[in-house]
Coordinates of C-alpha atoms in Angstrom, one line a residue:
Chain A
M1 CA 208.5 149.7 43.1
K2 CA 205.7 151.8 44.6
I3 CA 206.4 155.4 45.5
I4 CA 204.4 156.5 48.4
R5 CA 204.1 160.0 49.6
S6 CA 201.2 159.7 52.2
V7 CA 201.6 158.4 55.6
A8 CA 198.0 156.8 55.6
E9 CA 198.8 155.2 52.1
M10 CA 202.1 154.0 53.4
Q11 CA 200.8 152.4 56.5
K12 CA 197.8 150.9 54.9
E13 CA 200.3 149.1 52.3
T14 CA 202.6 148.0 55.0
L15 CA 199.7 146.6 57.3
M16 CA 198.4 144.9 54.2
H17 CA 201.7 143.1 53.7
K18 CA 201.7 142.1 57.6
E19 CA 198.2 140.8 57.1
N20 CA 199.5 138.6 54.3
K21 CA 202.3 137.4 56.5
R22 CA 205.1 139.1 54.4
S23 CA 208.1 140.3 56.6
I24 CA 209.3 143.8 56.1
G25 CA 212.9 145.0 56.1
F26 CA 213.1 148.8 56.5
A27 CA 216.0 151.3 55.8
P28 CA 215.2 154.6 57.1
T29 CA 217.5 157.5 55.1
M30 CA 218.0 161.1 54.3
G31 CA 218.3 159.9 50.6
Y32 CA 221.0 161.2 48.4
F33 CA 222.1 157.5 48.2
H34 CA 225.8 156.0 48.0
K35 CA 226.9 152.6 48.3
G36 CA 226.2 152.6 52.1
H37 CA 222.6 152.8 51.5
L38 CA 222.8 150.1 48.8
Q39 CA 224.4 147.8 51.6
L40 CA 221.4 148.6 53.7
I41 CA 218.9 147.6 51.0
E42 CA 221.0 144.5 50.0
E43 CA 221.0 143.2 53.6
A44 CA 217.4 143.8 53.9
K45 CA 216.6 142.0 50.6
K46 CA 218.3 138.8 52.1
E47 CA 216.1 138.6 55.0
N48 CA 212.6 140.1 54.2
D49 CA 209.8 139.4 51.6
I50 CA 209.4 143.3 51.3
V51 CA 212.2 146.0 51.3
A52 CA 210.8 149.5 52.4
V53 CA 213.0 152.6 52.2
S54 CA 212.3 156.0 53.5
I55 CA 213.7 159.1 52.2
F56 CA 213.2 162.3 54.7
V57 CA 215.6 164.9 55.7
N58 CA 214.1 165.3 59.1
P59 CA 214.4 168.8 60.4
L60 CA 214.0 167.8 63.9
Q61 CA 217.4 166.2 63.9
F62 CA 219.4 169.3 62.7
G63 CA 220.3 172.0 65.0
E64 CA 219.7 175.7 64.1
N65 CA 223.2 176.4 62.7
E66 CA 223.4 173.0 60.9
D67 CA 222.9 172.0 57.3
F68 CA 219.2 171.1 56.9
G69 CA 218.7 173.5 54.2
R70 CA 221.6 172.5 52.3
Y71 CA 221.7 168.8 52.9
P72 CA 222.1 167.2 49.6
R73 CA 218.9 166.0 47.9
D74 CA 218.5 164.4 44.6
E75 CA 215.1 162.7 44.6
K76 CA 215.0 161.9 41.0
R77 CA 218.3 160.0 41.2
D78 CA 217.2 158.4 44.5
I79 CA 214.1 157.1 42.7
Q80 CA 216.1 155.5 39.9
L81 CA 218.7 154.0 42.4
A82 CA 215.9 152.6 44.7
E83 CA 214.2 151.0 41.7
S84 CA 217.4 149.3 40.3
Y85 CA 218.4 148.2 44.0
G86 CA 215.0 146.3 43.9
V87 CA 213.1 148.4 46.5
D88 CA 209.4 147.6 46.9
L89 CA 208.2 150.5 48.9
L90 CA 209.7 154.0 48.7
F91 CA 208.2 156.4 51.2
I92 CA 209.1 160.0 50.4
P93 CA 206.8 162.3 52.7
T94 CA 207.1 166.0 53.1
V95 CA 207.9 167.7 56.4
E96 CA 204.2 168.9 56.4
E97 CA 203.0 165.1 56.1
M98 CA 205.3 163.9 59.0
Y99 CA 204.6 167.0 61.3
P100 CA 201.1 168.2 60.6
T101 CA 201.0 169.9 63.9
K102 CA 203.4 171.3 66.4
P103 CA 205.1 169.0 68.8
Q104 CA 202.8 168.0 71.8
L105 CA 204.6 164.9 73.0
N106 CA 208.3 165.0 72.9
M107 CA 210.9 162.1 73.1
V108 CA 214.1 162.8 75.2
M109 CA 217.3 160.8 75.3
V110 CA 218.7 160.7 78.8
D111 CA 221.3 158.3 78.2
R112 CA 224.1 157.6 75.5
V113 CA 223.8 161.3 74.5
D114 CA 225.9 163.3 76.5
V115 CA 229.1 162.3 74.5
L116 CA 230.2 162.1 70.8
C117 CA 228.0 163.7 68.4
G118 CA 225.3 164.0 71.0
K119 CA 227.4 166.7 73.0
S120 CA 228.2 168.7 69.8
R121 CA 224.4 168.3 68.5
P122 CA 222.2 169.0 71.4
G123 CA 218.6 167.5 70.6
H124 CA 220.0 165.7 67.5
F125 CA 219.3 162.2 68.9
D126 CA 215.8 163.3 70.1
G127 CA 215.0 164.4 66.7
V128 CA 216.3 161.0 65.5
V129 CA 214.2 158.8 68.1
T130 CA 211.0 160.9 67.4
V131 CA 211.1 160.3 63.5
L132 CA 212.0 156.5 63.9
A133 CA 209.2 156.2 66.5
K134 CA 206.9 157.3 63.7
L135 CA 208.4 155.7 60.8
F136 CA 208.4 152.2 62.9
H137 CA 204.4 152.8 63.3
I138 CA 204.0 153.7 59.7
V139 CA 206.4 151.1 58.2
Q140 CA 205.6 148.2 60.7
P141 CA 209.2 146.6 59.9
N142 CA 210.1 143.3 61.3
R143 CA 213.7 144.2 60.9
A144 CA 215.4 147.9 60.7
Y145 CA 218.8 148.4 59.1
F146 CA 221.1 150.9 60.1
G147 CA 224.8 151.6 59.1
L148 CA 227.5 151.3 61.7
K149 CA 229.0 154.8 60.8
D150 CA 226.4 156.2 62.9
A151 CA 227.3 154.0 65.8
Q152 CA 226.0 156.3 68.3
Q153 CA 222.8 156.4 66.3
I154 CA 222.6 152.5 66.7
A155 CA 223.2 152.7 70.2
V156 CA 220.1 155.2 70.5
V157 CA 217.9 153.2 68.4
D158 CA 219.0 150.1 70.4
V159 CA 217.3 152.1 73.4
L160 CA 214.3 153.1 71.4
I161 CA 213.6 149.5 70.6
Q162 CA 214.2 147.8 73.9
Q163 CA 212.8 150.3 76.2
Y164 CA 209.7 150.9 74.2
N165 CA 209.3 147.0 73.3
F166 CA 209.1 147.7 69.5
P167 CA 208.8 144.4 67.9
I168 CA 211.6 144.9 65.6
E169 CA 215.1 143.3 65.2
L170 CA 217.8 145.9 64.8
I171 CA 220.4 145.2 62.2
R172 CA 223.9 146.6 62.3
V173 CA 225.4 146.9 58.9
P174 CA 229.2 147.4 58.4
T175 CA 230.1 151.0 57.2
A176 CA 230.6 151.3 53.5
R177 CA 233.8 152.6 52.3
E178 CA 235.5 154.1 49.2
D179 CA 238.5 152.1 47.8
N180 CA 240.7 154.4 50.0
G181 CA 238.9 153.6 53.2
L182 CA 236.9 156.7 53.6
A183 CA 233.4 156.0 55.1
M184 CA 230.7 156.8 52.6
S185 CA 228.5 159.7 53.5
S186 CA 226.2 161.9 51.5
R187 CA 228.0 164.7 52.9
N188 CA 231.4 164.0 51.1
V189 CA 230.4 165.8 48.0
Y190 CA 231.1 168.8 50.2
L191 CA 234.8 168.0 50.3
T192 CA 237.2 170.1 48.3
E193 CA 239.8 168.1 46.1
Q194 CA 242.4 168.5 48.8
E195 CA 240.2 167.7 51.7
R196 CA 239.1 164.4 49.8
A197 CA 242.7 163.5 49.5
E198 CA 243.3 164.2 53.3
A199 CA 240.2 162.4 54.5
P200 CA 241.6 158.9 54.5
A201 CA 243.7 159.9 57.2
I202 CA 240.5 159.5 59.5
I203 CA 240.2 155.7 59.1
H204 CA 244.1 155.6 59.0
A205 CA 243.9 157.1 62.6
L206 CA 241.4 154.5 63.6
Q207 CA 243.1 151.7 62.4
E208 CA 246.2 152.9 64.2
A209 CA 244.2 152.9 67.4
K210 CA 243.0 149.4 66.7
S211 CA 246.3 148.3 66.1
L212 CA 247.6 149.8 69.6
M213 CA 244.8 148.1 71.4
E214 CA 245.7 144.7 69.5
N215 CA 249.1 145.3 71.0
E216 CA 247.8 145.6 74.5
E217 CA 247.4 149.4 74.8
R218 CA 244.7 149.5 77.4
H219 CA 244.7 153.3 78.4
P220 CA 242.0 155.2 76.6
A221 CA 244.1 158.5 77.0
V222 CA 247.0 157.1 75.1
I223 CA 244.8 155.8 72.1
V224 CA 242.9 159.3 72.0
E225 CA 246.0 161.3 71.9
K226 CA 247.5 159.2 69.1
V227 CA 244.4 159.3 67.0
R228 CA 244.3 163.2 67.6
A229 CA 247.9 163.7 66.7
L230 CA 247.5 161.8 63.5
L231 CA 244.6 163.6 62.7
Q232 CA 246.3 167.1 63.1
Q233 CA 249.3 166.0 61.2
H234 CA 247.6 164.6 58.4
T235 CA 244.4 166.7 57.8
S236 CA 243.7 170.6 57.6
A237 CA 240.2 169.6 59.5
K238 CA 239.1 170.8 62.9
I239 CA 238.7 168.0 65.3
D240 CA 235.2 168.1 66.8
Y241 CA 235.9 165.2 69.1
V242 CA 237.8 161.9 69.4
E243 CA 236.6 159.8 72.1
L244 CA 237.2 156.2 73.4
L245 CA 234.1 155.0 75.1
S246 CA 232.3 151.4 76.0
Y247 CA 229.9 150.5 73.5
P248 CA 227.2 150.4 73.2
E249 CA 226.8 152.0 76.7
L250 CA 229.0 154.9 75.6
K251 CA 230.3 155.2 79.2
T252 CA 234.0 156.9 79.7
I253 CA 236.3 153.9 81.2
E254 CA 239.5 153.8 82.8
Q255 CA 240.6 150.6 81.3
I256 CA 240.0 149.0 78.1
N257 CA 238.8 145.7 79.2
Q258 CA 235.2 145.6 77.4
Q259 CA 233.7 146.2 73.8
V260 CA 234.7 149.9 73.1
I261 CA 234.3 152.4 70.3
V262 CA 236.9 154.8 69.0
A263 CA 234.8 157.7 67.2
V264 CA 235.9 160.7 65.7
A265 CA 234.0 163.7 64.1
V266 CA 236.0 166.3 62.1
Q267 CA 234.9 169.5 60.6
F268 CA 236.2 170.3 57.1
E269 CA 235.4 173.6 55.5
K270 CA 231.9 172.8 54.4
A271 CA 231.4 168.9 55.5
R272 CA 231.5 167.3 59.1
L273 CA 232.8 163.8 58.9
I274 CA 232.3 161.1 61.4
D275 CA 233.9 157.5 61.4
N276 CA 234.6 154.9 63.9
I277 CA 235.8 151.4 64.9
I278 CA 234.4 149.1 67.4
Y279 CA 236.8 146.9 69.1
H280 CA 236.7 143.9 71.6
P281 CA 239.8 143.1 73.5
Chain B
M1 CA 191.6 132.8 79.1
K2 CA 195.5 132.9 79.2
I3 CA 197.1 134.8 81.9
I4 CA 200.6 135.9 80.7
R5 CA 203.2 137.8 83.1
S6 CA 206.1 138.0 80.4
V7 CA 206.5 140.8 77.8
A8 CA 208.2 138.3 75.4
E9 CA 205.4 135.8 75.9
M10 CA 202.6 138.5 75.3
Q11 CA 204.2 140.0 72.5
K12 CA 204.7 136.6 70.8
E13 CA 201.0 135.8 71.5
T14 CA 199.5 139.1 70.3
L15 CA 201.8 138.9 66.9
M16 CA 200.6 135.4 66.2
H17 CA 197.0 136.6 66.5
K18 CA 197.8 139.7 64.3
E19 CA 199.6 137.0 61.6
N20 CA 196.3 135.2 61.8
K21 CA 194.2 138.1 60.9
R22 CA 192.5 138.4 64.4
S23 CA 191.8 141.7 65.5
I24 CA 192.7 142.8 69.0
G25 CA 190.7 145.0 71.4
F26 CA 192.9 146.1 74.3
A27 CA 191.7 147.8 77.6
P28 CA 194.8 148.7 79.7
T29 CA 193.9 148.9 83.3
M30 CA 195.4 149.3 86.8
G31 CA 193.0 146.5 88.0
Y32 CA 190.6 146.2 91.0
F33 CA 188.0 145.8 88.4
H34 CA 184.5 147.6 88.6
K35 CA 181.7 147.9 86.1
G36 CA 183.8 150.8 84.5
H37 CA 186.3 148.0 83.4
L38 CA 183.6 145.7 82.4
Q39 CA 182.2 148.1 80.1
L40 CA 185.5 148.5 78.2
I41 CA 185.6 144.7 78.0
E42 CA 182.1 144.5 76.6
E43 CA 182.7 147.3 73.9
A44 CA 186.0 145.4 73.1
K45 CA 184.4 142.1 72.6
K46 CA 181.7 143.7 70.4
E47 CA 184.5 144.9 67.7
N48 CA 187.3 142.5 68.1
D49 CA 188.3 138.6 67.6
I50 CA 190.7 138.9 70.8
V51 CA 190.1 140.7 73.9
A52 CA 193.5 141.8 75.6
V53 CA 193.5 143.5 79.1
S54 CA 196.4 144.4 80.9
I55 CA 196.5 144.8 85.0
F56 CA 199.6 147.1 85.8
V57 CA 199.7 149.7 88.6
N58 CA 202.1 151.8 86.7
P59 CA 204.6 153.3 89.2
L60 CA 205.9 155.8 86.9
Q61 CA 202.2 157.9 86.9
F62 CA 202.2 158.1 90.5
G63 CA 203.7 161.2 92.1
E64 CA 206.0 160.7 95.2
N65 CA 203.1 161.7 97.6
E66 CA 200.8 159.7 95.8
D67 CA 198.9 156.5 96.4
F68 CA 201.0 154.2 94.6
G69 CA 201.7 151.8 97.4
R70 CA 198.2 151.5 98.7
Y71 CA 196.5 151.7 95.2
P72 CA 193.8 149.1 95.7
R73 CA 195.0 145.6 94.4
D74 CA 193.0 142.1 94.2
E75 CA 194.4 140.0 91.5
K76 CA 192.6 137.0 92.6
R77 CA 189.4 138.5 92.2
D78 CA 190.5 140.5 89.1
I79 CA 191.5 137.2 87.3
Q80 CA 188.2 135.5 88.2
L81 CA 186.3 138.6 86.9
A82 CA 188.2 138.9 83.8
E83 CA 187.4 135.1 83.0
S84 CA 183.9 135.6 83.6
Y85 CA 183.8 138.7 81.4
G86 CA 185.4 136.9 78.5
V87 CA 188.6 138.2 78.3
D88 CA 191.0 136.2 76.0
L89 CA 194.6 137.6 77.1
L90 CA 195.2 138.9 80.7
F91 CA 198.5 140.3 80.7
I92 CA 200.0 141.0 84.4
P93 CA 203.4 141.9 84.4
T94 CA 205.8 143.0 87.3
V95 CA 207.3 146.4 87.7
E96 CA 210.7 144.7 87.0
E97 CA 209.1 143.2 83.7
M98 CA 208.1 146.3 82.5
Y99 CA 211.1 148.5 83.8
P100 CA 214.0 146.1 83.8
T101 CA 216.4 149.2 83.4
K102 CA 216.5 152.8 84.5
P103 CA 214.8 155.1 82.0
Q104 CA 217.2 156.1 79.3
L105 CA 214.6 157.7 76.8
N106 CA 211.7 159.7 78.3
M107 CA 208.3 160.8 76.8
V108 CA 207.2 164.1 77.9
M109 CA 203.7 165.9 77.3
V110 CA 204.1 169.5 76.5
D111 CA 200.7 170.1 75.6
R112 CA 197.1 169.2 77.2
V113 CA 198.9 168.8 80.6
D114 CA 199.4 172.1 82.3
V115 CA 195.5 171.9 83.2
L116 CA 193.4 169.5 85.4
C117 CA 195.1 166.4 86.6
G118 CA 198.1 167.3 84.7
K119 CA 198.6 170.5 86.8
S120 CA 198.3 168.9 90.2
R121 CA 199.9 165.6 89.3
P122 CA 203.2 166.8 87.5
G123 CA 204.9 163.9 85.4
H124 CA 201.6 161.9 85.7
F125 CA 200.9 161.9 81.9
D126 CA 204.6 161.6 81.0
G127 CA 204.2 158.1 82.8
V128 CA 200.8 157.3 81.2
V129 CA 202.1 157.8 77.8
T130 CA 205.4 156.0 78.5
V131 CA 203.5 152.7 79.8
L132 CA 201.1 153.0 77.0
A133 CA 203.6 153.2 74.2
K134 CA 205.1 150.0 75.6
L135 CA 201.8 148.3 76.0
F136 CA 200.6 149.2 72.7
H137 CA 203.9 147.6 71.2
I138 CA 203.6 144.4 73.3
V139 CA 199.8 144.0 72.8
Q140 CA 199.4 145.3 69.2
P141 CA 196.0 146.4 69.5
N142 CA 193.7 147.6 66.6
R143 CA 191.5 149.3 68.9
A144 CA 192.3 150.4 72.5
Y145 CA 189.4 151.2 75.0
F146 CA 189.5 154.2 77.6
G147 CA 186.9 155.4 79.9
L148 CA 185.8 158.9 79.6
K149 CA 186.1 159.5 83.3
D150 CA 189.6 160.3 82.6
A151 CA 188.9 162.6 79.9
Q152 CA 192.3 164.2 80.1
Q153 CA 193.9 160.8 79.8
I154 CA 192.0 160.2 76.6
A155 CA 193.1 163.6 75.2
V156 CA 196.6 162.8 76.0
V157 CA 196.3 159.2 74.6
D158 CA 194.6 160.9 71.4
V159 CA 198.0 163.0 71.1
L160 CA 200.2 159.8 71.6
I161 CA 198.3 157.9 68.9
Q162 CA 198.1 160.8 66.3
Q163 CA 201.5 162.3 66.6
Y164 CA 203.3 159.0 66.7
N165 CA 201.2 157.5 64.1
F166 CA 200.2 154.4 66.0
P167 CA 197.8 152.1 63.7
I168 CA 195.3 151.8 66.6
E169 CA 191.6 153.1 67.0
L170 CA 191.3 155.0 70.0
I171 CA 187.7 154.1 71.3
R172 CA 186.2 156.5 74.3
V173 CA 183.6 154.5 76.5
P174 CA 181.1 156.7 78.8
T175 CA 182.0 156.8 82.5
A176 CA 180.1 153.8 84.2
R177 CA 178.2 155.3 87.2
E178 CA 176.5 153.9 90.5
D179 CA 172.6 154.2 90.7
N180 CA 173.2 157.4 92.4
G181 CA 175.3 158.8 89.7
L182 CA 178.7 158.6 91.5
A183 CA 181.2 157.7 88.9
M184 CA 182.7 154.2 89.3
S185 CA 186.3 154.4 90.6
S186 CA 188.9 151.9 92.2
R187 CA 189.5 154.6 94.9
N188 CA 185.8 154.6 95.9
V189 CA 186.4 151.8 98.6
Y190 CA 188.6 154.6 100.5
L191 CA 185.4 156.5 100.9
T192 CA 184.0 156.7 104.5
E193 CA 180.2 156.1 104.6
Q194 CA 179.6 160.0 105.1
E195 CA 181.7 160.7 102.1
R196 CA 180.1 158.1 100.1
A197 CA 176.5 159.6 100.9
E198 CA 178.1 163.2 99.7
A199 CA 179.9 162.0 96.5
P200 CA 177.1 162.1 94.3
A201 CA 177.1 165.8 94.7
I202 CA 179.9 165.9 92.1
I203 CA 177.8 164.7 89.2
H204 CA 174.7 166.6 90.4
A205 CA 177.0 169.8 90.3
L206 CA 178.1 168.9 87.0
Q207 CA 174.6 168.2 85.6
E208 CA 173.7 171.6 86.7
A209 CA 176.8 173.0 84.8
K210 CA 175.2 171.3 81.8
S211 CA 171.7 172.5 82.6
L212 CA 173.1 176.2 82.7
M213 CA 174.8 175.6 79.5
E214 CA 171.7 173.9 77.7
N215 CA 169.9 177.4 79.0
E216 CA 172.5 179.5 77.0
E217 CA 174.8 180.3 79.7
R218 CA 178.3 181.0 77.8
H219 CA 180.6 182.5 80.3
P220 CA 183.1 179.7 81.8
A221 CA 183.5 181.7 85.0
V222 CA 179.7 181.6 85.8
I223 CA 179.7 177.8 85.3
V224 CA 182.8 177.1 87.2
E225 CA 181.6 179.3 90.2
K226 CA 178.1 177.7 90.3
V227 CA 179.8 174.1 90.4
R228 CA 182.5 175.2 93.2
A229 CA 179.5 176.8 95.3
L230 CA 177.6 173.1 95.0
L231 CA 180.6 171.1 95.8
Q232 CA 181.5 173.3 99.0
Q233 CA 177.7 173.3 100.0
H234 CA 177.2 169.4 99.8
T235 CA 180.4 167.7 100.2
S236 CA 183.1 168.0 103.1
A237 CA 185.6 167.3 100.2
K238 CA 188.7 169.8 99.5
I239 CA 188.3 170.9 95.9
D240 CA 191.4 170.3 93.7
Y241 CA 190.0 171.9 90.7
V242 CA 187.0 172.8 88.9
E243 CA 187.7 173.8 85.3
L244 CA 185.9 174.4 82.1
L245 CA 188.1 174.2 78.9
S246 CA 187.9 173.3 75.2
Y247 CA 188.0 169.8 74.5
P248 CA 190.0 167.8 73.5
E249 CA 192.4 170.5 73.0
L250 CA 192.1 171.6 76.9
K251 CA 192.5 175.3 76.5
T252 CA 190.9 177.9 78.6
I253 CA 188.4 179.9 76.6
E254 CA 186.7 183.3 76.9
Q255 CA 183.2 182.0 75.5
I256 CA 181.6 178.5 75.3
N257 CA 181.0 178.1 71.5
Q258 CA 182.8 174.8 71.1
Q259 CA 182.9 171.5 72.5
V260 CA 183.8 172.1 76.2
I261 CA 184.6 169.8 79.2
V262 CA 183.7 170.6 82.7
A263 CA 186.0 168.7 85.1
V264 CA 186.2 168.4 88.7
A265 CA 188.7 166.7 91.2
V266 CA 188.1 166.7 94.8
Q267 CA 190.2 165.3 97.8
F268 CA 188.2 163.3 100.4
E269 CA 190.0 162.2 103.5
K270 CA 191.7 159.2 101.6
A271 CA 190.2 159.2 98.1
R272 CA 190.7 161.7 95.3
L273 CA 187.9 161.5 92.9
I274 CA 187.5 163.0 89.4
D275 CA 184.5 163.4 87.3
N276 CA 183.6 165.2 84.1
I277 CA 180.8 166.1 81.6
I278 CA 181.6 167.0 77.9
Y279 CA 179.1 169.5 76.4
H280 CA 178.9 170.6 72.8
P281 CA 176.5 173.9 72.7

């Protein structure tokens, strides 16, 4: 495994692989690896000659009062894990390497971001598409791998790739979960023991939503209220949002008659957790 | 020469050439070819295995009251000329092919656009970078060729390529001129006979500016006033702007002690013409 910290060196390396007709699978990450990252890498290994992974905690996608400074980092452990997972190219740039000058050309999402995390994290997805456009040019992937836990991120990356004609296939990888159903997240380390015991209530509430839809419930409000009630009943977390929207368009709907997402964000004392299910009636 | 009208087909073609290690030189144009376009293509032929040219009058870079509808077009003649110039791939997409959905993700220039044409054409360069980002992904060029007549466009494309890490070399090609010095432009066809006789006064005024700087004049205001006076004296055109700025940063300066641009835009009855000189003291 090559560990690369310079943009120029990474780009040279990936262009060389492309010239030699080797396909590149790419998983962009913020590090602090867990099983979810491993699954992205496993999928990438199946379908590509070269697996590239980036570790970059992107300041542009964090709001002023968010956890950029204390986002969990453990580079040494991540390097060991990446090596053991069979990663070929591990790209770990600094903030200065990625953003050497102040911004002169911004990317601004004007759709799919006025809901869910986009509403509570203004500018977040602008930061996401900006760093991904850069990383896609640096890494030159044939396929890019994203976890469905960040379903809105996938909907946004879909826009980036389609609208700007990136020659990249977007691969959606199912959310990795702990045995009790809790969605894997680097932020789970910030849960107290009590919160960790409560957190599986999130997926249980979403499963109840799915079960209602399977039983022909077609009113979004009924589903949303049920999920809210279950979260309030079983966790101490503050509900940031519970929303049911069309997917991947992320529009509010009157009736459930197309593919939808039921998505949740809750704020525990030190960790904001998200989860979702996607359902097609 | 292949004439291609579909994004998917063009991208398939260019990716195939890249896989076969053929370098691609790309000149994005709005068609209605003149000697300036020919020079871009000649430069591209010298340095690349494959020369790709696009013809696309991009609605996104025209303001509401601008000349999108009546921008000169002559596809049949352009195809013949491209063939005779030795172009390999001629990409002629429709507006619907380039913009099949309404915009969901915008690119917004926040530097180098509050001056010159950016000031009088708000949103123009956002449209330019948006279409170029798409074309770069579709055409996959190693080198992209732009004429220095649109010096601000080159400064903006420089930002696009650098800030977003496109693996593309930006090639600046000197402005092509008629024998009398008038900068070649597709819009020159809209000049009346009288205006066509006056128009060389633009380059003469810019040459006078250069001559003043060569004679140690270091005050921008003096140069700008001289150019204005010459334009007013020798043409019937309305002056849109005369500006002297650092180049490529496009900042106003107090003293001429770095590379600068002296740039002019004038409005004749039906044609808005631009020209510039770049000077390093």
